């Protein structure tokens, strides 16, 4: 089961109703056979733009982040379920990236003058190969003459 | 008495010059002979210090929830993401930051067309007018 992150924007509601909404989504996750890793409350804040959902315009929302694991086949129905919940303004599900080691910084290499950069060297090599290929295609008569004997 | 020896080893001397001198000094016998290896095998004293981008130096992994950090990489007036030549990030980090900004906007955490006014006066990591590498326009 891959782990996902759900960014939920709820309507601004009193505390008991928010807990109801969270319980609803949580129980839906448990129904699908998944489990919740954690729930973060990012608080109530102004939305960056006017969001219209379920025939209402919202300028404020309570933000929640839910980290959960569900089978990937259950994700689509779950998203569909959330879309029909009228207390949810917006929801987005992201896959949590696995712990990939960060590659080493290449800034020093990138700040070199173009002629010393490996990517530029590569480009020059590609151009050189292309020119050589075209030169090979060109017909050489090998007559040993410095003029064209067969041209009129 | 090595301290008073007239021809002591000096790493800044011209290599060609010392080799030339060696022949004449060989007659004296007492003088220490320097091989060219000593001068050739030293690390380049003029090599520049390796530069790291700010996120690599501070060991920060950009995350879409950290909107305050991501807001530093977008224009305050147009909300556009600054390019690598301005931000001075390495290729990987720049790509990562751009991805996270897009994710954050998609999730409704960050605006598209401006920077959150709360973050207007955050410290500047770079100056768009003096980019790390010249603008392409």
CSV table of C-alpha atoms in Angstrom, one decimal:
chain,number,residue,atom,x,y,z
A,1,UNK,CA,0.0,0.0,0.0
A,2,UNK,CA,1.6,3.3,-1.0
A,3,UNK,CA,1.3,6.2,1.4
A,4,UNK,CA,-0.6,9.3,0.3
A,5,UNK,CA,-1.0,12.8,1.7
A,6,UNK,CA,-4.4,14.5,1.6
A,7,UNK,CA,-4.6,18.3,1.8
A,8,UNK,CA,-8.2,19.1,2.9
A,9,UNK,CA,-9.8,22.5,3.0
A,10,UNK,CA,-12.9,22.5,5.1
A,11,UNK,CA,-15.5,25.2,5.4
A,12,UNK,CA,-15.0,27.3,8.5
A,13,UNK,CA,-17.2,25.5,11.0
A,14,UNK,CA,-17.4,25.2,14.7
A,15,UNK,CA,-15.1,22.7,16.4
A,16,UNK,CA,-17.6,19.8,16.9
A,17,UNK,CA,-18.7,19.9,13.3
A,18,UNK,CA,-15.1,19.9,12.1
A,19,UNK,CA,-14.4,16.8,14.2
A,20,UNK,CA,-17.5,15.2,12.6
A,21,UNK,CA,-16.1,15.9,9.1
A,22,UNK,CA,-12.7,14.5,10.0
A,23,UNK,CA,-14.3,11.4,11.5
A,24,UNK,CA,-16.3,10.9,8.3
A,25,UNK,CA,-13.2,11.0,6.1
A,26,UNK,CA,-11.2,8.9,8.5
A,27,UNK,CA,-13.8,6.2,8.7
A,28,UNK,CA,-14.0,6.2,4.9
A,29,UNK,CA,-10.2,5.5,4.8
A,30,UNK,CA,-10.6,2.6,7.3
A,31,UNK,CA,-13.5,1.2,5.3
A,32,UNK,CA,-11.3,0.9,2.2
A,33,UNK,CA,-8.8,-1.1,4.3
A,34,UNK,CA,-6.3,1.6,4.8
A,35,UNK,CA,-4.9,3.3,7.9
A,36,UNK,CA,-4.0,6.8,8.9
A,37,UNK,CA,-0.4,7.8,9.8
A,38,UNK,CA,-1.2,11.2,11.1
A,39,UNK,CA,-3.5,14.2,10.9
A,40,UNK,CA,-2.1,17.8,11.0
A,41,UNK,CA,-4.2,20.8,11.6
A,42,UNK,CA,-2.8,23.8,9.7
A,43,UNK,CA,-5.4,26.1,11.2
A,44,UNK,CA,-8.0,28.5,9.6
A,45,UNK,CA,-6.7,30.9,7.0
A,46,UNK,CA,-7.7,33.0,4.1
A,47,UNK,CA,-7.7,31.0,0.9
A,48,UNK,CA,-5.4,32.4,-1.8
A,49,UNK,CA,-8.3,32.9,-4.2
A,50,UNK,CA,-12.1,32.8,-4.0
A,51,UNK,CA,-12.9,29.1,-4.2
A,52,UNK,CA,-16.4,28.2,-5.3
A,53,UNK,CA,-17.6,24.8,-4.4
A,54,UNK,CA,-21.1,23.3,-3.8
A,55,UNK,CA,-22.8,26.5,-4.9
A,56,UNK,CA,-21.0,28.8,-2.5
A,57,UNK,CA,-18.0,31.0,-2.6
A,58,UNK,CA,-15.4,30.6,0.2
A,59,UNK,CA,-12.7,33.0,1.2
A,60,UNK,CA,-11.7,31.2,4.3
A,61,UNK,CA,-11.0,27.6,5.0
A,62,UNK,CA,-9.6,25.3,7.7
A,63,UNK,CA,-6.6,23.4,6.4
A,64,UNK,CA,-5.9,19.8,7.4
A,65,UNK,CA,-3.2,17.4,6.2
A,66,UNK,CA,-4.0,13.7,6.5
A,67,UNK,CA,-1.3,11.2,5.9
A,68,UNK,CA,-2.7,7.8,5.1
A,69,UNK,CA,-2.1,4.5,3.4
A,70,UNK,CA,-4.7,2.9,1.2
A,71,UNK,CA,-4.6,0.3,-1.7
A,72,UNK,CA,-4.1,2.3,-4.9
A,73,UNK,CA,-7.4,0.8,-6.4
A,74,UNK,CA,-9.3,2.4,-3.5
A,75,UNK,CA,-8.0,5.9,-4.2
A,76,UNK,CA,-10.4,6.8,-7.0
A,77,UNK,CA,-13.6,6.0,-5.1
A,78,UNK,CA,-12.2,7.7,-2.1
A,79,UNK,CA,-11.6,10.9,-4.1
A,80,UNK,CA,-15.0,10.6,-5.5
A,81,UNK,CA,-16.5,10.3,-2.1
A,82,UNK,CA,-14.6,13.4,-0.9
A,83,UNK,CA,-15.9,15.4,-3.9
A,84,UNK,CA,-19.4,14.8,-2.8
A,85,UNK,CA,-18.9,15.9,0.8
A,86,UNK,CA,-20.4,19.4,1.0
A,87,UNK,CA,-18.2,20.5,3.9
A,88,UNK,CA,-15.0,20.0,1.9
A,89,UNK,CA,-14.1,23.0,-0.3
A,90,UNK,CA,-11.0,21.5,-1.9
A,91,UNK,CA,-9.1,18.3,-1.6
A,92,UNK,CA,-5.9,17.2,-3.2
A,93,UNK,CA,-4.2,13.8,-2.8
A,94,UNK,CA,-0.4,13.6,-3.3
A,95,UNK,CA,1.7,10.5,-3.2
A,96,UNK,CA,4.4,10.8,-0.5
A,97,UNK,CA,7.8,10.5,-2.1
A,98,UNK,CA,10.0,7.7,-0.8
A,99,UNK,CA,13.2,8.6,0.9
A,100,UNK,CA,15.4,9.1,-2.0
A,101,UNK,CA,18.9,10.3,-1.1
A,102,UNK,CA,19.5,13.9,-2.3
A,103,UNK,CA,22.1,14.1,-5.1
A,104,UNK,CA,25.2,16.2,-4.4
A,105,UNK,CA,25.1,19.9,-5.3
A,106,UNK,CA,26.2,20.7,-8.8
A,107,UNK,CA,26.2,24.5,-8.6
A,108,UNK,CA,29.9,24.7,-8.7
A,109,UNK,CA,29.9,22.8,-12.0
A,110,UNK,CA,27.1,24.9,-13.4
A,111,UNK,CA,28.8,28.2,-12.7
A,112,UNK,CA,31.8,27.4,-14.8
A,113,UNK,CA,32.3,29.1,-18.1
A,114,UNK,CA,30.4,27.3,-20.9
A,115,UNK,CA,33.5,25.6,-22.4
A,116,UNK,CA,34.2,23.8,-19.1
A,117,UNK,CA,30.6,22.6,-18.5
A,118,UNK,CA,30.1,18.9,-19.1
A,119,UNK,CA,26.6,19.5,-20.7
A,120,UNK,CA,28.1,22.0,-23.2
A,121,UNK,CA,30.9,19.6,-24.0
A,122,UNK,CA,28.2,16.9,-24.7
A,123,UNK,CA,26.4,19.3,-27.0
A,124,UNK,CA,29.6,20.0,-28.9
A,125,UNK,CA,30.2,16.3,-29.3
A,126,UNK,CA,26.7,15.8,-30.7
A,127,UNK,CA,27.2,18.5,-33.2
A,128,UNK,CA,30.6,17.1,-34.2
A,129,UNK,CA,29.1,13.7,-34.7
A,130,UNK,CA,26.3,15.1,-36.8
A,131,UNK,CA,28.7,17.0,-39.1
A,132,UNK,CA,30.8,13.9,-39.5
A,133,UNK,CA,27.8,11.9,-40.5
A,134,UNK,CA,26.8,14.5,-43.1
A,135,UNK,CA,30.3,14.6,-44.5
A,136,UNK,CA,30.3,10.8,-44.9
A,137,UNK,CA,27.0,11.0,-46.9
A,138,UNK,CA,28.5,13.5,-49.4
A,139,UNK,CA,29.7,11.7,-52.6
A,140,UNK,CA,33.4,11.9,-53.3
A,141,UNK,CA,34.4,11.2,-56.9
A,142,UNK,CA,38.1,10.4,-56.2
A,143,UNK,CA,39.1,11.4,-59.7
A,144,UNK,CA,42.3,13.2,-58.5
A,145,UNK,CA,41.3,16.2,-60.6
A,146,UNK,CA,40.6,19.6,-59.2
A,147,UNK,CA,37.6,20.1,-61.6
A,148,UNK,CA,34.5,18.2,-62.3
A,149,UNK,CA,35.1,16.2,-65.6
A,150,UNK,CA,31.5,14.9,-65.9
A,151,UNK,CA,29.7,18.2,-65.6
A,152,UNK,CA,28.8,19.3,-69.2
B,1,UNK,CA,73.6,24.6,9.4
B,2,UNK,CA,70.4,24.3,7.2
B,3,UNK,CA,69.1,27.6,8.5
B,4,UNK,CA,71.8,29.6,6.8
B,5,UNK,CA,71.9,27.6,3.6
B,6,UNK,CA,71.7,30.1,0.7
B,7,UNK,CA,69.6,28.0,-1.7
B,8,UNK,CA,66.7,26.8,0.3
B,9,UNK,CA,63.5,25.3,-1.2
B,10,UNK,CA,61.0,27.9,-2.2
B,11,UNK,CA,57.7,26.6,-3.6
B,12,UNK,CA,57.1,29.9,-5.5
B,13,UNK,CA,60.2,29.7,-7.6
B,14,UNK,CA,60.0,29.2,-11.3
B,15,UNK,CA,60.2,25.5,-12.1
B,16,UNK,CA,62.2,26.1,-15.3
B,17,UNK,CA,64.6,28.4,-13.6
B,18,UNK,CA,65.4,25.9,-10.8
B,19,UNK,CA,66.0,23.1,-13.2
B,20,UNK,CA,68.4,25.4,-15.1
B,21,UNK,CA,70.2,26.3,-12.0
B,22,UNK,CA,70.5,22.7,-10.8
B,23,UNK,CA,73.2,21.9,-13.4
B,24,UNK,CA,75.5,24.7,-12.2
B,25,UNK,CA,75.0,23.9,-8.6
B,26,UNK,CA,75.7,20.2,-9.1
B,27,UNK,CA,79.3,21.0,-9.2
B,28,UNK,CA,79.3,22.4,-5.7
B,29,UNK,CA,78.0,19.0,-4.4
B,30,UNK,CA,77.1,20.2,-1.0
B,31,UNK,CA,73.8,21.7,-2.2
B,32,UNK,CA,70.5,19.8,-1.8
B,33,UNK,CA,69.0,18.7,-5.2
B,34,UNK,CA,65.3,19.2,-5.8
B,35,UNK,CA,63.4,16.9,-8.1
B,36,UNK,CA,60.7,18.4,-10.3
B,37,UNK,CA,58.2,16.0,-8.6
B,38,UNK,CA,58.2,18.2,-5.5
B,39,UNK,CA,56.9,21.1,-7.5
B,40,UNK,CA,54.5,19.2,-9.8
B,41,UNK,CA,52.7,17.0,-7.2
B,42,UNK,CA,51.4,19.7,-5.0
B,43,UNK,CA,47.6,20.5,-5.1
B,44,UNK,CA,46.6,23.6,-7.0
B,45,UNK,CA,47.0,26.4,-4.5
B,46,UNK,CA,44.8,28.7,-6.6
B,47,UNK,CA,41.8,26.3,-6.8
B,48,UNK,CA,38.6,28.0,-5.9
B,49,UNK,CA,36.5,26.8,-3.0
B,50,UNK,CA,33.6,24.6,-4.0
B,51,UNK,CA,30.3,26.5,-4.0
B,52,UNK,CA,27.1,25.0,-2.8
B,53,UNK,CA,23.5,26.3,-3.4
B,54,UNK,CA,21.7,27.6,-0.3
B,55,UNK,CA,19.4,24.7,0.0
B,56,UNK,CA,22.2,22.1,-0.3
B,57,UNK,CA,24.3,24.1,2.2
B,58,UNK,CA,21.5,24.2,4.8
B,59,UNK,CA,20.4,20.7,3.9
B,60,UNK,CA,16.8,21.7,3.2
B,61,UNK,CA,14.4,19.5,1.3
B,62,UNK,CA,11.6,21.7,-0.2
B,63,UNK,CA,8.1,20.7,0.8
B,64,UNK,CA,4.8,21.9,-0.5
B,65,UNK,CA,3.5,22.6,3.0
B,66,UNK,CA,6.3,25.0,3.7
B,67,UNK,CA,4.8,27.9,1.8
B,68,UNK,CA,6.8,30.6,3.5
B,69,UNK,CA,10.1,29.1,2.2
B,70,UNK,CA,8.7,28.5,-1.3
B,71,UNK,CA,7.4,32.0,-1.5
B,72,UNK,CA,10.9,33.3,-1.4
B,73,UNK,CA,11.5,31.8,-4.8
B,74,UNK,CA,8.6,33.5,-6.5
B,75,UNK,CA,8.1,37.1,-7.6
B,76,UNK,CA,6.3,39.3,-5.1
B,77,UNK,CA,4.5,41.1,-7.9
B,78,UNK,CA,3.7,38.5,-10.5
B,79,UNK,CA,3.9,35.3,-8.6
B,80,UNK,CA,6.2,33.8,-11.3
B,81,UNK,CA,8.9,31.4,-10.3
B,82,UNK,CA,12.4,32.8,-10.7
B,83,UNK,CA,14.8,30.9,-12.9
B,84,UNK,CA,17.9,29.1,-11.9
B,85,UNK,CA,20.2,31.9,-13.1
B,86,UNK,CA,18.5,34.2,-10.5
B,87,UNK,CA,17.9,31.9,-7.6
B,88,UNK,CA,21.4,30.4,-7.7
B,89,UNK,CA,20.1,26.9,-6.9
B,90,UNK,CA,21.6,23.8,-8.3
B,91,UNK,CA,19.7,22.0,-11.1
B,92,UNK,CA,18.1,19.4,-8.9
B,93,UNK,CA,17.0,21.7,-6.1
B,94,UNK,CA,15.5,24.2,-8.6
B,95,UNK,CA,13.5,21.5,-10.2
B,96,UNK,CA,12.4,20.3,-6.8
B,97,UNK,CA,11.4,23.8,-5.7
B,98,UNK,CA,9.4,24.4,-8.9
B,99,UNK,CA,7.6,21.1,-8.5
B,100,UNK,CA,6.7,21.8,-4.8
B,101,UNK,CA,5.5,25.3,-5.7
B,102,UNK,CA,3.1,23.8,-8.3
B,103,UNK,CA,1.9,21.2,-5.9
B,104,UNK,CA,1.3,23.8,-3.2
B,105,UNK,CA,-0.7,26.0,-5.7
B,106,UNK,CA,-2.7,23.0,-6.8
B,107,UNK,CA,-3.6,22.2,-3.1
B,108,UNK,CA,-4.8,25.8,-2.5
B,109,UNK,CA,-2.0,26.7,-0.2
B,110,UNK,CA,-0.3,29.3,-2.3
B,111,UNK,CA,-1.6,32.0,-4.7
B,112,UNK,CA,-0.8,31.9,-8.4
B,113,UNK,CA,-0.5,35.5,-9.3
B,114,UNK,CA,1.3,37.2,-6.4
B,115,UNK,CA,3.2,36.4,-3.2
B,116,UNK,CA,1.2,36.2,0.0
B,117,UNK,CA,1.4,39.8,1.4
B,118,UNK,CA,2.3,38.3,4.8
B,119,UNK,CA,5.7,37.2,3.3
B,120,UNK,CA,6.4,40.5,1.4
B,121,UNK,CA,9.2,41.5,3.7
B,122,UNK,CA,10.9,38.2,4.2
B,123,UNK,CA,14.7,38.2,3.8
B,124,UNK,CA,15.8,38.1,0.2
B,125,UNK,CA,17.9,35.1,-0.8
B,126,UNK,CA,18.9,36.7,-4.1
B,127,UNK,CA,18.6,39.9,-6.2
B,128,UNK,CA,16.7,39.4,-9.5
B,129,UNK,CA,18.5,42.5,-10.9
B,130,UNK,CA,21.9,41.0,-10.2
B,131,UNK,CA,21.5,37.3,-11.3
B,132,UNK,CA,24.1,34.6,-10.7
B,133,UNK,CA,24.4,34.2,-14.5
B,134,UNK,CA,23.3,36.8,-17.0
B,135,UNK,CA,19.7,37.0,-18.1
B,136,UNK,CA,19.0,35.5,-21.5
B,137,UNK,CA,17.2,38.7,-22.6
